[in-house]
């Protein structure tokens, strides 16, 4: 049982004896994933919009070499740093960081799927964005503040006291402020 | 950096050796040192051109910044071509200058040079004298290019008329190559060539 498992592992890692055909096939597969600049297996792989594969450090250096003429090294299509797609294979998180000087390769772009039924306002993120304008709860505010319905308030301070005087003074100031504000509104 | 350049030349070297063009003897690359910075290239003159049958040797210098910058290539074999200097062998080809792309290889460069031999660009010349002859007297250009291919690249075409004129100038004490250049520049007019040489 144990020995057979070992053999399987050996075979899958390619260390075991293989017939030449399989090896050639593997070579072909490898060259499919070679960087077009260093001709080595692409590391921190990115793909241009025209479909050409590069190591990110290689492509970055190419773009740096000719900042005024950013073209694909293979087909000379126009390319830019923003428009390359990184390839994340399995276990890509274990990959070592790109060289120090090289900025991290651009992140993949995820577009959220369109929500089915909801009208998503202005389309900001997950939750729809609502905006409303108006004079806050006009009729109710008017009623409550004018008729003081169901709102127990402290009784007014008795006449003659210091507190009474202050309250009178404040209410006068607010009255004048309100009148000034209204006239300004009318003038404007 | 030099590491990337050397790594890549190593890989390309293998690629060229395995390529079918080498099998057909159309192109060839040789290493001149261990650091992969200097190479010798060879291209066969393409068929149906004045260069047919000739074998042209190239000097290839690989810069430290390769493959982000093109290799420096020039003809060592003397050649009569509008885009190649008949004096220095310098080449006027866009992919060796601003049109270089990092995915190009020694193989594609050599094949491009071979294509340049089949399709000259007289409107973007490297050698003005050759380009003028190409535009004004195409037959004379072909004859001259064939003669140069025979004289320097081992081409099969022998033009006894040309050889005789050169011999006459050699007899006057002129060096062979100098005589050939003078005659080629003056459409094989012996009198004018002599005049120019002794003026």
mmCIF file of C-alpha atoms in Angstrom:
data_model
loop_
_atom_site.group_PDB
_atom_site.id
_atom_site.type_symbol
_atom_site.label_atom_id
_atom_site.label_comp_id
_atom_site.label_asym_id
_atom_site.label_seq_id
_atom_site.Cartn_x
_atom_site.Cartn_y
_atom_site.Cartn_z
ATOM 1 C CA UNK A 1 0.000 0.000 0.000
ATOM 2 C CA UNK A 2 2.682 2.448 1.095
ATOM 3 C CA UNK A 3 4.988 1.651 -1.767
ATOM 4 C CA UNK A 4 2.302 2.196 -4.378
ATOM 5 C CA UNK A 5 1.526 5.640 -2.936
ATOM 6 C CA UNK A 6 5.190 6.522 -3.149
ATOM 7 C CA UNK A 7 5.265 5.565 -6.770
ATOM 8 C CA UNK A 8 2.275 7.729 -7.558
ATOM 9 C CA UNK A 9 3.898 10.691 -5.913
ATOM 10 C CA UNK A 10 7.110 10.099 -7.791
ATOM 11 C CA UNK A 11 5.265 9.958 -11.065
ATOM 12 C CA UNK A 12 3.296 13.084 -10.443
ATOM 13 C CA UNK A 13 6.387 15.089 -9.536
ATOM 14 C CA UNK A 14 8.121 13.901 -12.667
ATOM 15 C CA UNK A 15 11.170 12.522 -10.859
ATOM 16 C CA UNK A 16 10.455 8.989 -11.866
ATOM 17 C CA UNK A 17 11.642 7.405 -15.056
ATOM 18 C CA UNK A 18 9.471 8.611 -17.906
ATOM 19 C CA UNK A 19 9.305 7.824 -21.530
ATOM 20 C CA UNK A 20 10.716 10.544 -23.813
ATOM 21 C CA UNK A 21 7.327 11.415 -25.275
ATOM 22 C CA UNK A 22 5.912 12.620 -21.990
ATOM 23 C CA UNK A 23 9.010 14.685 -21.362
ATOM 24 C CA UNK A 24 8.724 16.397 -24.709
ATOM 25 C CA UNK A 25 5.106 17.173 -24.035
ATOM 26 C CA UNK A 26 6.089 18.700 -20.733
ATOM 27 C CA UNK A 27 8.688 20.843 -22.453
ATOM 28 C CA UNK A 28 6.098 22.129 -24.874
ATOM 29 C CA UNK A 29 3.812 22.954 -21.986
ATOM 30 C CA UNK A 30 6.619 24.784 -20.225
ATOM 31 C CA UNK A 31 7.384 26.983 -23.197
ATOM 32 C CA UNK A 32 3.716 27.921 -23.266
ATOM 33 C CA UNK A 33 4.307 29.687 -19.967
ATOM 34 C CA UNK A 34 7.626 31.317 -20.741
ATOM 35 C CA UNK A 35 8.005 35.044 -20.343
ATOM 36 C CA UNK A 36 8.397 36.704 -23.732
ATOM 37 C CA UNK A 37 11.235 38.860 -22.421
ATOM 38 C CA UNK A 38 13.514 36.660 -20.312
ATOM 39 C CA UNK A 39 12.382 33.432 -22.037
ATOM 40 C CA UNK A 40 12.232 31.785 -18.606
ATOM 41 C CA UNK A 41 9.099 30.437 -16.961
ATOM 42 C CA UNK A 42 7.107 33.543 -16.107
ATOM 43 C CA UNK A 43 7.194 34.509 -12.430
ATOM 44 C CA UNK A 44 4.743 37.059 -11.045
ATOM 45 C CA UNK A 45 3.080 36.524 -14.368
ATOM 46 C CA UNK A 46 1.044 39.198 -16.065
ATOM 47 C CA UNK A 47 -0.809 39.124 -19.361
ATOM 48 C CA UNK A 48 -1.252 42.081 -21.683
ATOM 49 C CA UNK A 49 -4.610 42.871 -23.262
ATOM 50 C CA UNK A 50 -3.207 41.453 -26.521
ATOM 51 C CA UNK A 51 -2.667 38.160 -24.690
ATOM 52 C CA UNK A 52 1.106 38.046 -24.301
ATOM 53 C CA UNK A 53 2.654 36.626 -21.156
ATOM 54 C CA UNK A 54 5.485 38.282 -19.210
ATOM 55 C CA UNK A 55 7.117 38.300 -15.811
ATOM 56 C CA UNK A 56 5.978 41.455 -14.108
ATOM 57 C CA UNK A 57 9.577 42.558 -13.344
ATOM 58 C CA UNK A 58 10.511 42.080 -17.012
ATOM 59 C CA UNK A 59 7.516 43.938 -18.392
ATOM 60 C CA UNK A 60 7.950 46.699 -15.829
ATOM 61 C CA UNK A 61 11.529 47.224 -16.902
ATOM 62 C CA UNK A 62 10.511 47.260 -20.568
ATOM 63 C CA UNK A 63 7.910 49.951 -19.875
ATOM 64 C CA UNK A 64 10.474 51.924 -17.868
ATOM 65 C CA UNK A 65 13.030 51.683 -20.679
ATOM 66 C CA UNK A 66 10.695 53.369 -23.157
ATOM 67 C CA UNK A 67 8.260 55.542 -21.261
ATOM 68 C CA UNK A 68 7.238 57.383 -24.425
ATOM 69 C CA UNK A 69 6.586 54.337 -26.520
ATOM 70 C CA UNK A 70 4.681 51.799 -24.474
ATOM 71 C CA UNK A 71 4.098 48.895 -26.821
ATOM 72 C CA UNK A 72 3.792 45.167 -26.389
ATOM 73 C CA UNK A 73 7.260 43.606 -26.837
ATOM 74 C CA UNK A 74 5.720 40.879 -28.985
ATOM 75 C CA UNK A 75 3.057 42.460 -31.202
ATOM 76 C CA UNK A 76 3.656 46.184 -30.596
ATOM 77 C CA UNK A 77 0.064 46.791 -29.571
ATOM 78 C CA UNK A 78 -0.363 49.730 -27.213
ATOM 79 C CA UNK A 79 -0.081 48.587 -23.591
ATOM 80 C CA UNK A 80 0.076 50.269 -20.208
ATOM 81 C CA UNK A 81 0.797 49.322 -16.614
ATOM 82 C CA UNK A 82 -2.836 49.757 -15.702
ATOM 83 C CA UNK A 83 -4.075 47.424 -18.388
ATOM 84 C CA UNK A 84 -2.189 44.227 -17.658
ATOM 85 C CA UNK A 85 -3.870 41.340 -15.911
ATOM 86 C CA UNK A 86 -1.952 39.418 -13.237
ATOM 87 C CA UNK A 87 -2.220 35.640 -13.296
ATOM 88 C CA UNK A 88 -2.773 33.951 -9.973
ATOM 89 C CA UNK A 89 -2.053 30.260 -10.099
ATOM 90 C CA UNK A 90 -2.765 27.933 -7.236
ATOM 91 C CA UNK A 91 -0.405 28.662 -4.382
ATOM 92 C CA UNK A 92 0.453 32.037 -5.838
ATOM 93 C CA UNK A 93 0.279 33.503 -2.351
ATOM 94 C CA UNK A 94 3.431 31.591 -1.506
ATOM 95 C CA UNK A 95 5.329 33.317 -4.291
ATOM 96 C CA UNK A 96 8.149 35.540 -3.158
ATOM 97 C CA UNK A 97 7.819 39.249 -3.596
ATOM 98 C CA UNK A 98 8.972 40.868 -6.831
ATOM 99 C CA UNK A 99 12.376 42.496 -6.699
ATOM 100 C CA UNK A 100 12.745 45.439 -4.379
ATOM 101 C CA UNK A 101 12.896 48.156 -7.001
ATOM 102 C CA UNK A 102 9.894 46.877 -8.844
ATOM 103 C CA UNK A 103 6.534 48.110 -7.655
ATOM 104 C CA UNK A 104 4.096 45.359 -6.781
ATOM 105 C CA UNK A 105 2.304 44.079 -9.788
ATOM 106 C CA UNK A 106 -1.059 45.676 -10.386
ATOM 107 C CA UNK A 107 -3.952 44.053 -8.594
ATOM 108 C CA UNK A 108 -6.648 42.166 -10.391
ATOM 109 C CA UNK A 109 -9.809 44.102 -11.024
ATOM 110 C CA UNK A 110 -13.058 42.756 -9.646
ATOM 111 C CA UNK A 111 -16.333 44.104 -10.865
ATOM 112 C CA UNK A 112 -19.326 43.380 -8.659
ATOM 113 C CA UNK A 113 -22.080 41.489 -10.413
ATOM 114 C CA UNK A 114 -25.117 43.567 -11.367
ATOM 115 C CA UNK A 115 -27.833 43.261 -8.748
ATOM 116 C CA UNK A 116 -30.920 41.594 -10.197
ATOM 117 C CA UNK A 117 -34.029 43.556 -9.200
ATOM 118 C CA UNK A 118 -32.892 46.447 -7.045
ATOM 119 C CA UNK A 119 -32.416 49.748 -8.669
ATOM 120 C CA UNK A 120 -29.019 50.530 -7.367
ATOM 121 C CA UNK A 121 -29.225 54.305 -7.175
ATOM 122 C CA UNK A 122 -26.053 55.728 -8.570
ATOM 123 C CA UNK A 123 -24.326 52.388 -8.472
ATOM 124 C CA UNK A 124 -21.996 52.996 -5.562
ATOM 125 C CA UNK A 125 -20.900 49.697 -4.082
ATOM 126 C CA UNK A 126 -23.241 47.141 -2.626
ATOM 127 C CA UNK A 127 -25.932 49.269 -1.046
ATOM 128 C CA UNK A 128 -27.829 51.722 -3.117
ATOM 129 C CA UNK A 129 -27.137 55.337 -2.420
ATOM 130 C CA UNK A 130 -30.137 57.458 -1.525
ATOM 131 C CA UNK A 131 -30.472 61.163 -1.549
ATOM 132 C CA UNK A 132 -33.491 63.279 -0.686
ATOM 133 C CA UNK A 133 -34.060 66.959 -0.367
ATOM 134 C CA UNK A 134 -36.838 68.776 1.474
ATOM 135 C CA UNK A 135 -37.808 70.898 4.419
ATOM 136 C CA UNK A 136 -37.693 68.437 7.261
ATOM 137 C CA UNK A 137 -41.148 67.002 8.054
ATOM 138 C CA UNK A 138 -42.859 70.340 7.526
ATOM 139 C CA UNK A 139 -46.431 69.820 8.661
ATOM 140 C CA UNK A 140 -45.617 67.668 11.654
ATOM 141 C CA UNK A 141 -42.829 69.818 12.887
ATOM 142 C CA UNK A 142 -45.165 72.785 12.580
ATOM 143 C CA UNK A 143 -47.870 71.097 14.618
ATOM 144 C CA UNK A 144 -45.646 69.750 17.300
ATOM 145 C CA UNK A 145 -43.774 72.956 17.803
ATOM 146 C CA UNK A 146 -46.827 75.198 17.681
ATOM 147 C CA UNK A 147 -49.405 73.232 19.609
ATOM 148 C CA UNK A 148 -47.075 71.205 21.781
ATOM 149 C CA UNK A 149 -49.072 68.076 21.350
ATOM 150 C CA UNK A 150 -48.274 65.288 23.761
ATOM 151 C CA UNK A 151 -45.019 66.748 24.816
ATOM 152 C CA UNK A 152 -44.668 67.335 28.499
ATOM 153 C CA UNK A 153 -42.467 70.342 28.988
ATOM 154 C CA UNK A 154 -41.222 71.974 32.149
ATOM 155 C CA UNK A 155 -43.446 74.808 33.352
ATOM 156 C CA UNK A 156 -42.339 78.339 32.767
ATOM 157 C CA UNK A 157 -40.438 79.895 35.590
ATOM 158 C CA UNK A 158 -42.538 82.061 37.872
ATOM 159 C CA UNK A 159 -42.703 85.850 37.267
ATOM 160 C CA UNK A 160 -40.130 88.080 38.742
ATOM 161 C CA UNK A 161 -37.400 85.507 39.279
ATOM 162 C CA UNK A 162 -33.957 85.750 37.717
ATOM 163 C CA UNK A 163 -34.643 82.710 35.540
ATOM 164 C CA UNK A 164 -37.841 84.315 34.196
ATOM 165 C CA UNK A 165 -35.931 87.421 33.139
ATOM 166 C CA UNK A 166 -33.305 85.351 31.349
ATOM 167 C CA UNK A 167 -35.897 83.301 29.521
ATOM 168 C CA UNK A 168 -37.705 86.434 28.367
ATOM 169 C CA UNK A 169 -34.423 87.896 27.120
ATOM 170 C CA UNK A 170 -33.470 84.750 25.216
ATOM 171 C CA UNK A 171 -36.873 84.406 23.594
ATOM 172 C CA UNK A 172 -36.686 88.021 22.423
ATOM 173 C CA UNK A 173 -33.265 87.447 20.887
ATOM 174 C CA UNK A 174 -34.511 84.359 19.087
ATOM 175 C CA UNK A 175 -37.594 86.186 17.886
ATOM 176 C CA UNK A 176 -35.465 88.945 16.360
ATOM 177 C CA UNK A 177 -33.098 86.412 14.844
ATOM 178 C CA UNK A 178 -36.070 84.632 13.286
ATOM 179 C CA UNK A 179 -37.458 87.882 11.887
ATOM 180 C CA UNK A 180 -34.066 88.841 10.472
ATOM 181 C CA UNK A 181 -33.675 85.409 8.892
ATOM 182 C CA UNK A 182 -37.137 85.557 7.320
ATOM 183 C CA UNK A 183 -36.579 89.052 5.877
ATOM 184 C CA UNK A 184 -33.227 87.908 4.511
ATOM 185 C CA UNK A 185 -34.974 84.947 2.915
ATOM 186 C CA UNK A 186 -37.589 87.223 1.356
ATOM 187 C CA UNK A 187 -35.005 89.697 0.067
ATOM 188 C CA UNK A 188 -32.858 86.962 -1.423
ATOM 189 C CA UNK B 1 21.216 43.049 -15.154
ATOM 190 C CA UNK B 2 24.013 41.588 -17.144
ATOM 191 C CA UNK B 3 22.744 38.358 -15.721
ATOM 192 C CA UNK B 4 19.431 38.612 -17.594
ATOM 193 C CA UNK B 5 21.299 39.461 -20.812
ATOM 194 C CA UNK B 6 23.630 36.463 -20.474
ATOM 195 C CA UNK B 7 20.782 34.128 -19.507
ATOM 196 C CA UNK B 8 18.799 35.211 -22.513
ATOM 197 C CA UNK B 9 21.656 34.953 -25.002
ATOM 198 C CA UNK B 10 22.308 31.426 -23.721
ATOM 199 C CA UNK B 11 18.697 30.467 -24.388
ATOM 200 C CA UNK B 12 18.609 32.226 -27.743
ATOM 201 C CA UNK B 13 21.833 30.593 -28.761
ATOM 202 C CA UNK B 14 20.218 27.204 -28.253
ATOM 203 C CA UNK B 15 17.122 28.372 -30.108
ATOM 204 C CA UNK B 16 19.151 29.501 -33.134
ATOM 205 C CA UNK B 17 21.098 26.258 -33.217
ATOM 206 C CA UNK B 18 17.869 24.254 -33.175
ATOM 207 C CA UNK B 19 16.048 26.462 -35.685
ATOM 208 C CA UNK B 20 15.263 25.260 -39.175
ATOM 209 C CA UNK B 21 17.066 28.233 -40.718
ATOM 210 C CA UNK B 22 20.337 26.852 -39.415
ATOM 211 C CA UNK B 23 19.463 23.505 -40.911
ATOM 212 C CA UNK B 24 19.051 25.291 -44.238
ATOM 213 C CA UNK B 25 22.360 27.142 -43.649
ATOM 214 C CA UNK B 26 20.559 30.464 -43.937
ATOM 215 C CA UNK B 27 21.741 31.862 -40.596
ATOM 216 C CA UNK B 28 24.413 31.015 -38.071
ATOM 217 C CA UNK B 29 25.604 32.346 -34.710
ATOM 218 C CA UNK B 30 28.930 31.779 -32.973
ATOM 219 C CA UNK B 31 30.111 32.830 -29.548
ATOM 220 C CA UNK B 32 33.293 34.896 -29.450
ATOM 221 C CA UNK B 33 33.707 35.032 -25.663
ATOM 222 C CA UNK B 34 32.431 33.314 -22.542
ATOM 223 C CA UNK B 35 30.484 36.279 -21.244
ATOM 224 C CA UNK B 36 27.956 36.147 -24.095
ATOM 225 C CA UNK B 37 28.552 39.798 -25.001
ATOM 226 C CA UNK B 38 30.232 39.366 -28.377
ATOM 227 C CA UNK B 39 28.980 37.079 -31.077
ATOM 228 C CA UNK B 40 29.594 36.451 -34.715
ATOM 229 C CA UNK B 41 26.575 36.096 -36.950
ATOM 230 C CA UNK B 42 26.384 34.857 -40.490
ATOM 231 C CA UNK B 43 23.617 35.162 -43.029
ATOM 232 C CA UNK B 44 23.334 33.713 -46.488
ATOM 233 C CA UNK B 45 22.463 36.086 -49.309
ATOM 234 C CA UNK B 46 18.789 35.530 -50.142
ATOM 235 C CA UNK B 47 17.962 33.858 -53.463
ATOM 236 C CA UNK B 48 16.954 36.032 -56.438
ATOM 237 C CA UNK B 49 18.968 38.978 -55.147
ATOM 238 C CA UNK B 50 22.424 40.256 -56.128
ATOM 239 C CA UNK B 51 23.594 38.746 -52.821
ATOM 240 C CA UNK B 52 22.632 35.183 -53.720
ATOM 241 C CA UNK B 53 25.378 32.684 -53.042
ATOM 242 C CA UNK B 54 27.244 35.050 -50.758
ATOM 243 C CA UNK B 55 27.907 34.543 -47.066
ATOM 244 C CA UNK B 56 27.854 37.682 -44.947
ATOM 245 C CA UNK B 57 29.557 37.882 -41.577
ATOM 246 C CA UNK B 58 28.125 40.153 -38.879
ATOM 247 C CA UNK B 59 29.506 41.534 -35.665
ATOM 248 C CA UNK B 60 26.962 41.327 -32.835
ATOM 249 C CA UNK B 61 27.560 43.154 -29.556
ATOM 250 C CA UNK B 62 25.087 42.479 -26.778
ATOM 251 C CA UNK B 63 24.628 45.454 -24.426
ATOM 252 C CA UNK B 64 24.250 45.009 -20.678
ATOM 253 C CA UNK B 65 20.659 46.175 -20.964
ATOM 254 C CA UNK B 66 19.724 43.502 -23.488
ATOM 255 C CA UNK B 67 16.925 42.565 -24.213
ATOM 256 C CA UNK B 68 15.506 45.952 -23.249
ATOM 257 C CA UNK B 69 17.825 47.569 -25.768
ATOM 258 C CA UNK B 70 18.760 46.134 -29.167
ATOM 259 C CA UNK B 71 22.043 44.378 -29.897
ATOM 260 C CA UNK B 72 24.591 46.415 -31.859
ATOM 261 C CA UNK B 73 25.028 44.773 -35.227
ATOM 262 C CA UNK B 74 27.216 45.662 -38.205
ATOM 263 C CA UNK B 75 28.447 43.906 -41.316
ATOM 264 C CA UNK B 76 32.044 42.755 -41.228
ATOM 265 C CA UNK B 77 31.809 41.481 -44.782
ATOM 266 C CA UNK B 78 31.872 44.399 -47.210
ATOM 267 C CA UNK B 79 28.552 44.788 -48.972
ATOM 268 C CA UNK B 80 27.000 47.124 -51.568
ATOM 269 C CA UNK B 81 23.542 47.968 -50.254
ATOM 270 C CA UNK B 82 21.638 51.271 -49.835
ATOM 271 C CA UNK B 83 20.962 50.672 -46.131
ATOM 272 C CA UNK B 84 24.412 49.402 -45.191
ATOM 273 C CA UNK B 85 27.515 51.564 -45.156
ATOM 274 C CA UNK B 86 30.031 50.329 -47.757
ATOM 275 C CA UNK B 87 32.759 51.827 -45.555
ATOM 276 C CA UNK B 88 31.912 50.816 -41.960
ATOM 277 C CA UNK B 89 29.238 48.144 -42.386
ATOM 278 C CA UNK B 90 26.834 50.144 -40.200
ATOM 279 C CA UNK B 91 23.225 49.125 -40.717
ATOM 280 C CA UNK B 92 20.185 51.358 -41.012
ATOM 281 C CA UNK B 93 17.313 49.210 -39.825
ATOM 282 C CA UNK B 94 14.478 50.433 -37.618
ATOM 283 C CA UNK B 95 14.318 47.345 -35.397
ATOM 284 C CA UNK B 96 17.973 47.856 -34.458
ATOM 285 C CA UNK B 97 17.042 51.357 -33.309
ATOM 286 C CA UNK B 98 13.708 52.726 -32.111
ATOM 287 C CA UNK B 99 11.526 49.873 -33.339
ATOM 288 C CA UNK B 100 13.306 47.281 -31.205
ATOM 289 C CA UNK B 101 11.041 45.135 -29.038
ATOM 290 C CA UNK B 102 12.178 43.033 -26.102
ATOM 291 C CA UNK B 103 10.627 39.853 -27.489
ATOM 292 C CA UNK B 104 12.897 39.941 -30.554
ATOM 293 C CA UNK B 105 15.790 37.533 -30.577
ATOM 294 C CA UNK B 106 19.080 36.980 -32.361
ATOM 295 C CA UNK B 107 17.205 34.715 -34.729
ATOM 296 C CA UNK B 108 14.606 37.341 -35.664
ATOM 297 C CA UNK B 109 17.324 40.001 -36.018
ATOM 298 C CA UNK B 110 19.310 37.838 -38.424
ATOM 299 C CA UNK B 111 16.181 36.996 -40.392
ATOM 300 C CA UNK B 112 15.268 40.690 -40.536
ATOM 301 C CA UNK B 113 18.717 41.491 -41.912
ATOM 302 C CA UNK B 114 18.260 38.808 -44.509
ATOM 303 C CA UNK B 115 14.928 40.391 -45.408
ATOM 304 C CA UNK B 116 16.663 43.771 -45.649
ATOM 305 C CA UNK B 117 18.996 42.309 -48.275
ATOM 306 C CA UNK B 118 15.934 41.274 -50.321
ATOM 307 C CA UNK B 119 14.110 44.569 -49.878
ATOM 308 C CA UNK B 120 16.280 47.669 -49.758
ATOM 309 C CA UNK B 121 14.875 51.007 -48.605
ATOM 310 C CA UNK B 122 16.668 53.602 -50.770
ATOM 311 C CA UNK B 123 14.551 56.415 -49.300
ATOM 312 C CA UNK B 124 16.030 55.833 -45.851
ATOM 313 C CA UNK B 125 19.649 55.276 -46.806
ATOM 314 C CA UNK B 126 22.754 54.585 -44.777
ATOM 315 C CA UNK B 127 25.058 54.916 -47.789
ATOM 316 C CA UNK B 128 24.013 57.869 -49.942
ATOM 317 C CA UNK B 129 26.194 56.906 -52.924
ATOM 318 C CA UNK B 130 24.728 53.399 -53.111
ATOM 319 C CA UNK B 131 21.192 54.696 -52.602
ATOM 320 C CA UNK B 132 21.586 57.201 -55.447
ATOM 321 C CA UNK B 133 22.828 54.493 -57.776
ATOM 322 C CA UNK B 134 19.946 52.236 -56.725
ATOM 323 C CA UNK B 135 17.415 54.936 -57.584
ATOM 324 C CA UNK B 136 19.040 56.256 -60.751
ATOM 325 C CA UNK B 137 20.447 53.126 -62.303
ATOM 326 C CA UNK B 138 19.046 49.919 -60.832
ATOM 327 C CA UNK B 139 20.840 47.630 -63.320
ATOM 328 C CA UNK B 140 24.183 49.231 -62.510
ATOM 329 C CA UNK B 141 23.402 48.796 -58.802
ATOM 330 C CA UNK B 142 22.628 45.081 -59.258
ATOM 331 C CA UNK B 143 25.817 44.548 -61.224
ATOM 332 C CA UNK B 144 27.881 46.318 -58.576
ATOM 333 C CA UNK B 145 26.225 44.472 -55.681
ATOM 334 C CA UNK B 146 26.822 41.138 -57.437
ATOM 335 C CA UNK B 147 30.439 42.054 -58.005
ATOM 336 C CA UNK B 148 30.909 42.934 -54.319
ATOM 337 C CA UNK B 149 29.207 39.697 -53.293
ATOM 338 C CA UNK B 150 31.696 37.834 -55.480
ATOM 339 C CA UNK B 151 34.687 39.798 -54.236
ATOM 340 C CA UNK B 152 33.957 39.751 -50.485
ATOM 341 C CA UNK B 153 31.260 37.191 -49.686
ATOM 342 C CA UNK B 154 32.251 34.306 -51.941
ATOM 343 C CA UNK B 155 29.432 34.775 -54.403
ATOM 344 C CA UNK B 156 29.609 32.820 -57.671
ATOM 345 C CA UNK B 157 29.019 35.716 -60.053
ATOM 346 C CA UNK B 158 32.216 36.832 -61.853
ATOM 347 C CA UNK B 159 32.197 39.967 -63.984
ATOM 348 C CA UNK B 160 35.376 40.041 -66.064
ATOM 349 C CA UNK B 161 34.717 43.637 -67.145
ATOM 350 C CA UNK B 162 34.727 44.833 -63.533
ATOM 351 C CA UNK B 163 37.759 42.758 -62.655
ATOM 352 C CA UNK B 164 39.720 44.133 -65.594
ATOM 353 C CA UNK B 165 38.949 47.733 -64.689
ATOM 354 C CA UNK B 166 40.037 47.115 -61.124
ATOM 355 C CA UNK B 167 43.213 45.481 -62.360
ATOM 356 C CA UNK B 168 44.006 48.544 -64.471
ATOM 357 C CA UNK B 169 43.688 50.769 -61.415
ATOM 358 C CA UNK B 170 45.802 48.378 -59.335
ATOM 359 C CA UNK B 171 48.470 48.630 -62.030
ATOM 360 C CA UNK B 172 48.414 52.378 -61.507
ATOM 361 C CA UNK B 173 49.309 51.763 -57.880
ATOM 362 C CA UNK B 174 45.847 51.955 -56.329
ATOM 363 C CA UNK B 175 44.858 49.544 -53.550
ATOM 364 C CA UNK B 176 42.248 46.976 -54.673
ATOM 365 C CA UNK B 177 39.417 47.909 -52.332
ATOM 366 C CA UNK B 178 39.953 51.630 -52.965
ATOM 367 C CA UNK B 179 39.815 50.985 -56.709
ATOM 368 C CA UNK B 180 36.607 48.976 -56.328
ATOM 369 C CA UNK B 181 34.939 51.716 -54.282
ATOM 370 C CA UNK B 182 35.910 54.427 -56.790
ATOM 371 C CA UNK B 183 34.685 52.414 -59.786
ATOM 372 C CA UNK B 184 31.455 51.394 -57.994
ATOM 373 C CA UNK B 185 30.760 54.997 -57.034
ATOM 374 C CA UNK B 186 31.185 56.190 -60.636
ATOM 375 C CA UNK B 187 29.115 53.484 -62.322
ATOM 376 C CA UNK B 188 32.281 51.657 -63.473
ATOM 377 C CA UNK B 189 33.404 54.637 -65.520
ATOM 378 C CA UNK B 190 37.167 54.106 -65.484
ATOM 379 C CA UNK B 191 38.036 57.647 -66.529
ATOM 380 C CA UNK B 192 35.969 59.357 -63.854
ATOM 381 C CA UNK B 193 37.153 56.904 -61.193
ATOM 382 C CA UNK B 194 40.771 57.551 -62.131
ATOM 383 C CA UNK B 195 40.146 61.289 -62.089
ATOM 384 C CA UNK B 196 38.659 61.080 -58.618
ATOM 385 C CA UNK B 197 41.468 58.890 -57.302
ATOM 386 C CA UNK B 198 44.257 61.145 -58.572
ATOM 387 C CA UNK B 199 42.644 64.504 -57.908
#
